PDB file of C-alpha atoms in Angstrom:
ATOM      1  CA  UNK A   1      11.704  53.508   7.137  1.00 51.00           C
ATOM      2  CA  UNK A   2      11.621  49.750   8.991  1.00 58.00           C
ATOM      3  CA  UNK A   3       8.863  48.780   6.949  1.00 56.00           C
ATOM      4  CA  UNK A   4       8.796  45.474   5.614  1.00 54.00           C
ATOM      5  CA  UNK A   5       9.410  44.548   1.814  1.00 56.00           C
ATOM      6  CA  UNK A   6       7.360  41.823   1.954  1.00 52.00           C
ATOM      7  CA  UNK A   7       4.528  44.093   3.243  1.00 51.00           C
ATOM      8  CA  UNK A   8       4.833  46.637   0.368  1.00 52.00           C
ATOM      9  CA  UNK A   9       4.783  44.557  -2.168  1.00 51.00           C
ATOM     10  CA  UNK A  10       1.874  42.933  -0.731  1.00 48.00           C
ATOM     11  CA  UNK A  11      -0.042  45.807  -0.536  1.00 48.00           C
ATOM     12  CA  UNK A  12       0.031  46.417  -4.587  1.00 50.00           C
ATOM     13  CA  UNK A  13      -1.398  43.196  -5.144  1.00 48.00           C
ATOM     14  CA  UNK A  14      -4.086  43.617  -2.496  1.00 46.00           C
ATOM     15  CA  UNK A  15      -5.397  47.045  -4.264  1.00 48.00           C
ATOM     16  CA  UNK A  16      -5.445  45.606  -7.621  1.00 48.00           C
ATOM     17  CA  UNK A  17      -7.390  42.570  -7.128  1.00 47.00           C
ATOM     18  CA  UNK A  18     -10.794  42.888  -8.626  1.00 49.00           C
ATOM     19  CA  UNK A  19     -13.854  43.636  -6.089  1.00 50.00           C
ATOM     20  CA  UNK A  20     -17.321  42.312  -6.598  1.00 51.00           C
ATOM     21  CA  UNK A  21     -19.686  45.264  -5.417  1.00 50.00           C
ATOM     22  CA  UNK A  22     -22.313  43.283  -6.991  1.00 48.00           C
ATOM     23  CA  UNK A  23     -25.914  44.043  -5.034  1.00 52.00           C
ATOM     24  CA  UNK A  24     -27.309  40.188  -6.239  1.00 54.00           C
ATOM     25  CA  UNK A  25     -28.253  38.204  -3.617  1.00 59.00           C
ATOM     26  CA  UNK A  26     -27.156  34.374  -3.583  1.00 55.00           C
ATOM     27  CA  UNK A  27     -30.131  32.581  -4.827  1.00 58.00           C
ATOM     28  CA  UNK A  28     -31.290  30.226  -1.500  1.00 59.00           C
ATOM     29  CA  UNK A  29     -32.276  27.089  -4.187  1.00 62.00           C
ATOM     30  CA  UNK A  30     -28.494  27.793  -4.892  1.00 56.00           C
ATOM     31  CA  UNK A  31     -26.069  24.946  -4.303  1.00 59.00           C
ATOM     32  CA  UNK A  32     -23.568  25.737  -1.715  1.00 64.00           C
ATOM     33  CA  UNK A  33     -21.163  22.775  -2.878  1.00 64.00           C
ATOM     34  CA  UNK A  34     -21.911  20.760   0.237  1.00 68.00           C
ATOM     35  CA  UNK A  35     -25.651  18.713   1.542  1.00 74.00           C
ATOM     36  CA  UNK A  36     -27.306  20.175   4.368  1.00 77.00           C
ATOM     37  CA  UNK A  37     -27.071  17.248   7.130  1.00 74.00           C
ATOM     38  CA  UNK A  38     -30.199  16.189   8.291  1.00 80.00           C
ATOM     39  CA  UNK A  39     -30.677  17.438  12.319  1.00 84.00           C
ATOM     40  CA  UNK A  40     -30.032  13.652  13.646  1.00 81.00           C
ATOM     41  CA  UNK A  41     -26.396  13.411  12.021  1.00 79.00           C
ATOM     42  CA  UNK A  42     -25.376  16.868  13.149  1.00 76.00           C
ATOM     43  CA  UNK A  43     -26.490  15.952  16.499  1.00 79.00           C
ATOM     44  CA  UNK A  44     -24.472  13.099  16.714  1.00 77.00           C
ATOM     45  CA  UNK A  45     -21.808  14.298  15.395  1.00 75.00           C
ATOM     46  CA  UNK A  46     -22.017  17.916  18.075  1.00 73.00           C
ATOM     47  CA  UNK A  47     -22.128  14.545  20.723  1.00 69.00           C
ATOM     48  CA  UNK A  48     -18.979  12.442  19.068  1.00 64.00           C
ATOM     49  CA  UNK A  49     -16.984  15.597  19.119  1.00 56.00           C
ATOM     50  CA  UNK A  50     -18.303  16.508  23.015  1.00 54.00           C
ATOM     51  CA  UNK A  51     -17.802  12.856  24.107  1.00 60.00           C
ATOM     52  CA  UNK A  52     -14.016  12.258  22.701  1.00 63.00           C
ATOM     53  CA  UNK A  53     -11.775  11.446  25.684  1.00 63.00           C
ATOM     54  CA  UNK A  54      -9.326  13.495  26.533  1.00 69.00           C
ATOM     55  CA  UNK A  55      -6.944  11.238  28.399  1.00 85.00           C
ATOM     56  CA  UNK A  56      -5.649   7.776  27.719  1.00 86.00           C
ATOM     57  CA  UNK A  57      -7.501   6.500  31.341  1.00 86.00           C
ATOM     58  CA  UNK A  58     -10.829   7.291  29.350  1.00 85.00           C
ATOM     59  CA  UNK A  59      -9.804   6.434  25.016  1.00 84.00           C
ATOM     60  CA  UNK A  60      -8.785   2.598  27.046  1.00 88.00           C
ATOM     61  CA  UNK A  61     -12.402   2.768  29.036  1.00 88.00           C
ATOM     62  CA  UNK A  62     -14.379   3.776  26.139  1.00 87.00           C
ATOM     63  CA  UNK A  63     -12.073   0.945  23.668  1.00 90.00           C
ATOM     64  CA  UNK A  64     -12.836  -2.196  26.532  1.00 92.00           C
ATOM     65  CA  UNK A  65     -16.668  -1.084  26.764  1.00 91.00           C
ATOM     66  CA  UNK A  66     -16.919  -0.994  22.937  1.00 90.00           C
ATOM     67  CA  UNK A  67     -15.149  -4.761  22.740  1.00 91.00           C
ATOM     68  CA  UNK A  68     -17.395  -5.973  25.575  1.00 91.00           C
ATOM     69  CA  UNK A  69     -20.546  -4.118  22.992  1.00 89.00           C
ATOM     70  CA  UNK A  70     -19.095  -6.232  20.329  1.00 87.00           C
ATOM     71  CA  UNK A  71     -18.149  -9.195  21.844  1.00 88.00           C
ATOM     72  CA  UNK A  72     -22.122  -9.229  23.291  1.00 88.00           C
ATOM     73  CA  UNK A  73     -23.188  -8.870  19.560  1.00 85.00           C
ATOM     74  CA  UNK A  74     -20.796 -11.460  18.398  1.00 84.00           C
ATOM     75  CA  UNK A  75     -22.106 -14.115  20.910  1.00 86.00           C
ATOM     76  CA  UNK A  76     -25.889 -13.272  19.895  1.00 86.00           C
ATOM     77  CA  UNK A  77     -24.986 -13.585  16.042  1.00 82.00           C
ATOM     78  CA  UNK A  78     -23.366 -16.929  17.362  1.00 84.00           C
ATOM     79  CA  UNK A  79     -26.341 -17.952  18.516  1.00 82.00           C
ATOM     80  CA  UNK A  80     -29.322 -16.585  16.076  1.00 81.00           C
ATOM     81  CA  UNK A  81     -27.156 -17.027  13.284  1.00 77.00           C
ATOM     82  CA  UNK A  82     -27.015 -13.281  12.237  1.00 78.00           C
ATOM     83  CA  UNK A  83     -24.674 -12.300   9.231  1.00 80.00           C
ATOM     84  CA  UNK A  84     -24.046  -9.003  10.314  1.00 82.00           C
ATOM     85  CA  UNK A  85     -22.342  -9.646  13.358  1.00 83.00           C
ATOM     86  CA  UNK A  86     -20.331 -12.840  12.683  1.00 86.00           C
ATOM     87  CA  UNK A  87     -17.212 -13.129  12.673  1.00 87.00           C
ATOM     88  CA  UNK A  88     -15.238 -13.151   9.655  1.00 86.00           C
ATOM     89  CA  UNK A  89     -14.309 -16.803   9.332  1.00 89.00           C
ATOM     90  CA  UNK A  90     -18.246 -17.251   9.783  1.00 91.00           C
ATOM     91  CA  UNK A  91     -19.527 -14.628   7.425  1.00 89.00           C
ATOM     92  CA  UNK A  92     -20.645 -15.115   3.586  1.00 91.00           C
ATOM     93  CA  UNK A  93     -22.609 -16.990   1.600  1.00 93.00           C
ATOM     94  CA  UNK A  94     -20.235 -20.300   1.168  1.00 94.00           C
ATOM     95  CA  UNK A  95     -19.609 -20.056   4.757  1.00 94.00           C
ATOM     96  CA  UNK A  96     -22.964 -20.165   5.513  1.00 94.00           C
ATOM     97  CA  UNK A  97     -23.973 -23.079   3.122  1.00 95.00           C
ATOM     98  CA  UNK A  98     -21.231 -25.060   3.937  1.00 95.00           C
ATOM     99  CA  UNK A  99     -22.620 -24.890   7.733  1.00 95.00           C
ATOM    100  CA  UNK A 100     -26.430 -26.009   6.561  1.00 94.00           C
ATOM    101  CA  UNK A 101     -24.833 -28.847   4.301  1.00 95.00           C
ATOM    102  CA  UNK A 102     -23.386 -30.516   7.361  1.00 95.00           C
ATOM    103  CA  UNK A 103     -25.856 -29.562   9.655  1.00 94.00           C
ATOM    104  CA  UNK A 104     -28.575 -31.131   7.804  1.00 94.00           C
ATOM    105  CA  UNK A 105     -26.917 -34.763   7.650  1.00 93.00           C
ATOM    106  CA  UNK A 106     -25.666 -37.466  10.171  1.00 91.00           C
ATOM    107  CA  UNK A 107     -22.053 -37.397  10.357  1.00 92.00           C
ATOM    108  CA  UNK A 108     -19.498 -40.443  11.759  1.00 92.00           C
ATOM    109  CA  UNK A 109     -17.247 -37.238  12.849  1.00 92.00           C
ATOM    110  CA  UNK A 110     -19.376 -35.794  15.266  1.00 92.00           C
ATOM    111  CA  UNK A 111     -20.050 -39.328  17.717  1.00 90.00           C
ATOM    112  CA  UNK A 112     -15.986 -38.775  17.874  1.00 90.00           C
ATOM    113  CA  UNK A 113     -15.902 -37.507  21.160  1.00 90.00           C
ATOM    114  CA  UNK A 114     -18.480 -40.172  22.707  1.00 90.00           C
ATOM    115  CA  UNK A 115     -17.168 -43.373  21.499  1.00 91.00           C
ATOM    116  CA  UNK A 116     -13.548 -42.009  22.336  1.00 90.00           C
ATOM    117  CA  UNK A 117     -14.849 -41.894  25.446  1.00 91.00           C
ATOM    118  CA  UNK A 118     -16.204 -45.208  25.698  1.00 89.00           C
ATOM    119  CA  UNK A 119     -13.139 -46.605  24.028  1.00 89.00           C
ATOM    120  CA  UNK A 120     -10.260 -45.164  26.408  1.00 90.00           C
ATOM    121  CA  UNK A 121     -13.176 -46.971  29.553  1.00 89.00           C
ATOM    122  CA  UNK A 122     -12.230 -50.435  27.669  1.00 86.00           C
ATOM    123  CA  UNK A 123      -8.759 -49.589  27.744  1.00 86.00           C
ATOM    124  CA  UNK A 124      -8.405 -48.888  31.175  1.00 88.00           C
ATOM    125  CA  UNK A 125     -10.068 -52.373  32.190  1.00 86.00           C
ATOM    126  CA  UNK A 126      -7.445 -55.243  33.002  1.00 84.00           C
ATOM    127  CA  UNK A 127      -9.334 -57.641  30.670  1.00 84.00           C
ATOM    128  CA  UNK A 128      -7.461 -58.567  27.833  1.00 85.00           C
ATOM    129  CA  UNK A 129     -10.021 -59.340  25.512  1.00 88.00           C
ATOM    130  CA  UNK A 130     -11.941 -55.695  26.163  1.00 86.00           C
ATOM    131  CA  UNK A 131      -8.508 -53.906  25.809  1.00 87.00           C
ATOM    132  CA  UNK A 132      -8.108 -55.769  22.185  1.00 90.00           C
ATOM    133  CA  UNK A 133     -11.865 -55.111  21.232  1.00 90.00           C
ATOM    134  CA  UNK A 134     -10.710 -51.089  22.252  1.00 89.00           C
ATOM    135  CA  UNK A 135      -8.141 -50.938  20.098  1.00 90.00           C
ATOM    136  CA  UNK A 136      -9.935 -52.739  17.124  1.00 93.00           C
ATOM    137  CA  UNK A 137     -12.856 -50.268  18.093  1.00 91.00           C
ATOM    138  CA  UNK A 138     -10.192 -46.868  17.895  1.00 91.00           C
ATOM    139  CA  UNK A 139      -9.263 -48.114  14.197  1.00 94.00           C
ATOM    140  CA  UNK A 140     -12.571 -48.877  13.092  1.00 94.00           C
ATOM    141  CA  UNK A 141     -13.548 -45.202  13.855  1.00 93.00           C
ATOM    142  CA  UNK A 142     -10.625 -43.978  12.819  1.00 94.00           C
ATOM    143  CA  UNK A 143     -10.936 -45.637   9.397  1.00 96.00           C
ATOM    144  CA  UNK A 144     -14.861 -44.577   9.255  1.00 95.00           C
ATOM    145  CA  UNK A 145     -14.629 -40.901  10.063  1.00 95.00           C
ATOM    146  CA  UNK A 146     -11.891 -40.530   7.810  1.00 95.00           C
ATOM    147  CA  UNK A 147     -14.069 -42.433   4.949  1.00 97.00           C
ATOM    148  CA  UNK A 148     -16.931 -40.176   6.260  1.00 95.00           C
ATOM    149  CA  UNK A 149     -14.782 -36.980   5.983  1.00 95.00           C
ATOM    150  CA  UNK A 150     -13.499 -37.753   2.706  1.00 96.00           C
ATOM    151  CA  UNK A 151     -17.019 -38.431   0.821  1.00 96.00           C
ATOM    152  CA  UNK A 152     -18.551 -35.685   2.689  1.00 96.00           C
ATOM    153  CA  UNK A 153     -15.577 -32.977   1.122  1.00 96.00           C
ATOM    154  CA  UNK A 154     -16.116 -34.366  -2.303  1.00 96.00           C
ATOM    155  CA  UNK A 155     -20.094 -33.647  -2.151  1.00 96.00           C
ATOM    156  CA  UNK A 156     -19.750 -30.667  -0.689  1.00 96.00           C
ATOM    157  CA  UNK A 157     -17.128 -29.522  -3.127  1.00 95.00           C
ATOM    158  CA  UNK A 158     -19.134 -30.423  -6.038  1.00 95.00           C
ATOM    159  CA  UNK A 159     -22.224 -28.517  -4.413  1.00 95.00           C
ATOM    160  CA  UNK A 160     -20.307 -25.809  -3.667  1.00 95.00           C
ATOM    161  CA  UNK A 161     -18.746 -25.526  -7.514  1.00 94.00           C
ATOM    162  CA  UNK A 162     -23.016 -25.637  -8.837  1.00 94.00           C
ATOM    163  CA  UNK A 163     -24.150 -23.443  -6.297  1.00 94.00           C
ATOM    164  CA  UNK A 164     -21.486 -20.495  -6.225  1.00 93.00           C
ATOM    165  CA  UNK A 165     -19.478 -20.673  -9.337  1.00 92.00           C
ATOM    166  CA  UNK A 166     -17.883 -17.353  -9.208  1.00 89.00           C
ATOM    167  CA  UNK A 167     -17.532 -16.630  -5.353  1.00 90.00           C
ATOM    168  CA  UNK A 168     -14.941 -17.588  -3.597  1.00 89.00           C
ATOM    169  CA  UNK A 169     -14.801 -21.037  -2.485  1.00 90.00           C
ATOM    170  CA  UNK A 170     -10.930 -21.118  -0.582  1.00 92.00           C
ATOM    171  CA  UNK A 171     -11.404 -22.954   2.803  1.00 94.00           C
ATOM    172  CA  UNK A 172     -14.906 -23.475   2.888  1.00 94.00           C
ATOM    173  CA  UNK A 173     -14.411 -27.541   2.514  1.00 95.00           C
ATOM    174  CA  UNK A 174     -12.139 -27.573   5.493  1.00 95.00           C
ATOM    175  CA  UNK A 175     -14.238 -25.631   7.715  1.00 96.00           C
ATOM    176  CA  UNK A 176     -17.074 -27.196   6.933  1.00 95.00           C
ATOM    177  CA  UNK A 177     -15.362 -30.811   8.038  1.00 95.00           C
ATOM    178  CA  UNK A 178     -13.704 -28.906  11.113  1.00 94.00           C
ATOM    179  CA  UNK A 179     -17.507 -28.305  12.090  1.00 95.00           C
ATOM    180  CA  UNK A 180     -19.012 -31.983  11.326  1.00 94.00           C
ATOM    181  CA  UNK A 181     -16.005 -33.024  14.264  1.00 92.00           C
ATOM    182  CA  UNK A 182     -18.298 -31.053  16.882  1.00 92.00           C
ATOM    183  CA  UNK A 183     -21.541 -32.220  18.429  1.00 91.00           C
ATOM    184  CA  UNK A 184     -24.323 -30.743  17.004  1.00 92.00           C
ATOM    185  CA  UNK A 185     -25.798 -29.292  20.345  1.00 90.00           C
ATOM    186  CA  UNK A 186     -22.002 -27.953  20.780  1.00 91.00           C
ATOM    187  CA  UNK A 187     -21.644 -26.477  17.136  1.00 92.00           C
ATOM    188  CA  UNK A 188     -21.626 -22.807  17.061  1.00 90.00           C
ATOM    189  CA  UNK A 189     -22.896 -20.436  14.854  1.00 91.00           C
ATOM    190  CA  UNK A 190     -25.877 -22.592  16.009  1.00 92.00           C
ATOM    191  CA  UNK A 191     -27.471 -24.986  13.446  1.00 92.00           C
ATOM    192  CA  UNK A 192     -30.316 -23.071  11.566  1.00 90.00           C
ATOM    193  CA  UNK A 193     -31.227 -26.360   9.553  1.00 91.00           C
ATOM    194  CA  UNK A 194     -33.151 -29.709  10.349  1.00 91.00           C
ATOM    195  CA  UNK A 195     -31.303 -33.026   9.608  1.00 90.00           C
ATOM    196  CA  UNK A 196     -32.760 -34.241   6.378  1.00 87.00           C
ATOM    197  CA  UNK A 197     -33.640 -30.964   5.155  1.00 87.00           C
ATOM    198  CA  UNK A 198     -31.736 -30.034   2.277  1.00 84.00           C
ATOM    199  CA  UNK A 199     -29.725 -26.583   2.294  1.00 80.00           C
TER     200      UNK A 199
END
């Protein structure tokens, strides 16, 4: 009497939908649609799933510890020179030659910071004569590293054009002269090529 339409005219459908009373067993070389994982992967995955956190004290725990993981890797790549763990701006091919191509050669850029140094000493001493021979000093360096920087982007362009035609080549030219400003010892991902020796 309270029965349910929906119910009843359910229950027609349900009795004339075909049943398969067929005695065959499923073949076990049969696909089922889906690879069998190997042991290791459905191990790790039973662990993943145990090992989610389940408040936000442990999700921020478990994020810092896997920053400090990959912030560790980061600063080894850094310093062996590892592709896989570089960072982005480091990573590729072009990257990576443009780093050997100044590495491998003397640049005016890099003895910036010394003679800088040296220069602003001669500035600060009340002889007139050294102050003068300062400032004539500052241009000369100014005028040589910029000189220095300018030859050094056209080789490096040129190389880059012969050696990787159809990669992509966009701020390679400018990171490589951002790096010949550092000191060599201070460079980092580390220098992985002798001066002289050609990349």
């Amino acid at each position: 009497m309270f029965r349910s339409r929906a119910k009843e005219e359910k229950a027609p459908a349900a009795d004339k939908a075909p049943v398969n009373f067929s005695k065959q067993t499923r073949d076990p070389q049969a696909p089922k649609g889906r690879p069998t994982p190997k042991r290791s992967e459905a191990q790790a995955q039973r662990r993943s799933v145990a090992n989610t956190p389940t408040t936000r004290k442990e999700a921020a725990k478990r994020q810092r510890e896997e920053r400090r993981t990959q912030m560790e890797r980061q600063r080894q790549a850094l310093a062996s020179g590892d592709e896989r763990y570089l960072p982005a701006r480091d990573k590729g091919p072009v990257r990576r030659f443009a780093r050997d191509f100044i590495d491998s050669r003397f640049n005016i850029a890099e003895f910036f910071l010394p003679m800088a140094v040296v220069i602003l000493v001669l500035s600060m001493v009340r002889v007139g004569y050294l102050q003068n021979l300062a400032l004539l000093l500052w241009l000369v360096v100014i005028v040589l590293i910029v000189l220095d920087s300018v030859v050094t982007g056209f080789r490096l362009k040129k190389r880059l054009a012969e050696r990787f035609p159809a990669e992509n080549k966009r701020g390679a030219v400018a990171y490589a002269l951002m790096r010949s400003l550092q000191m060599r010892r201070l460079r980092l991902p580390k220098p992985q090529v002798k001066r002289g020796e050609r990349p």
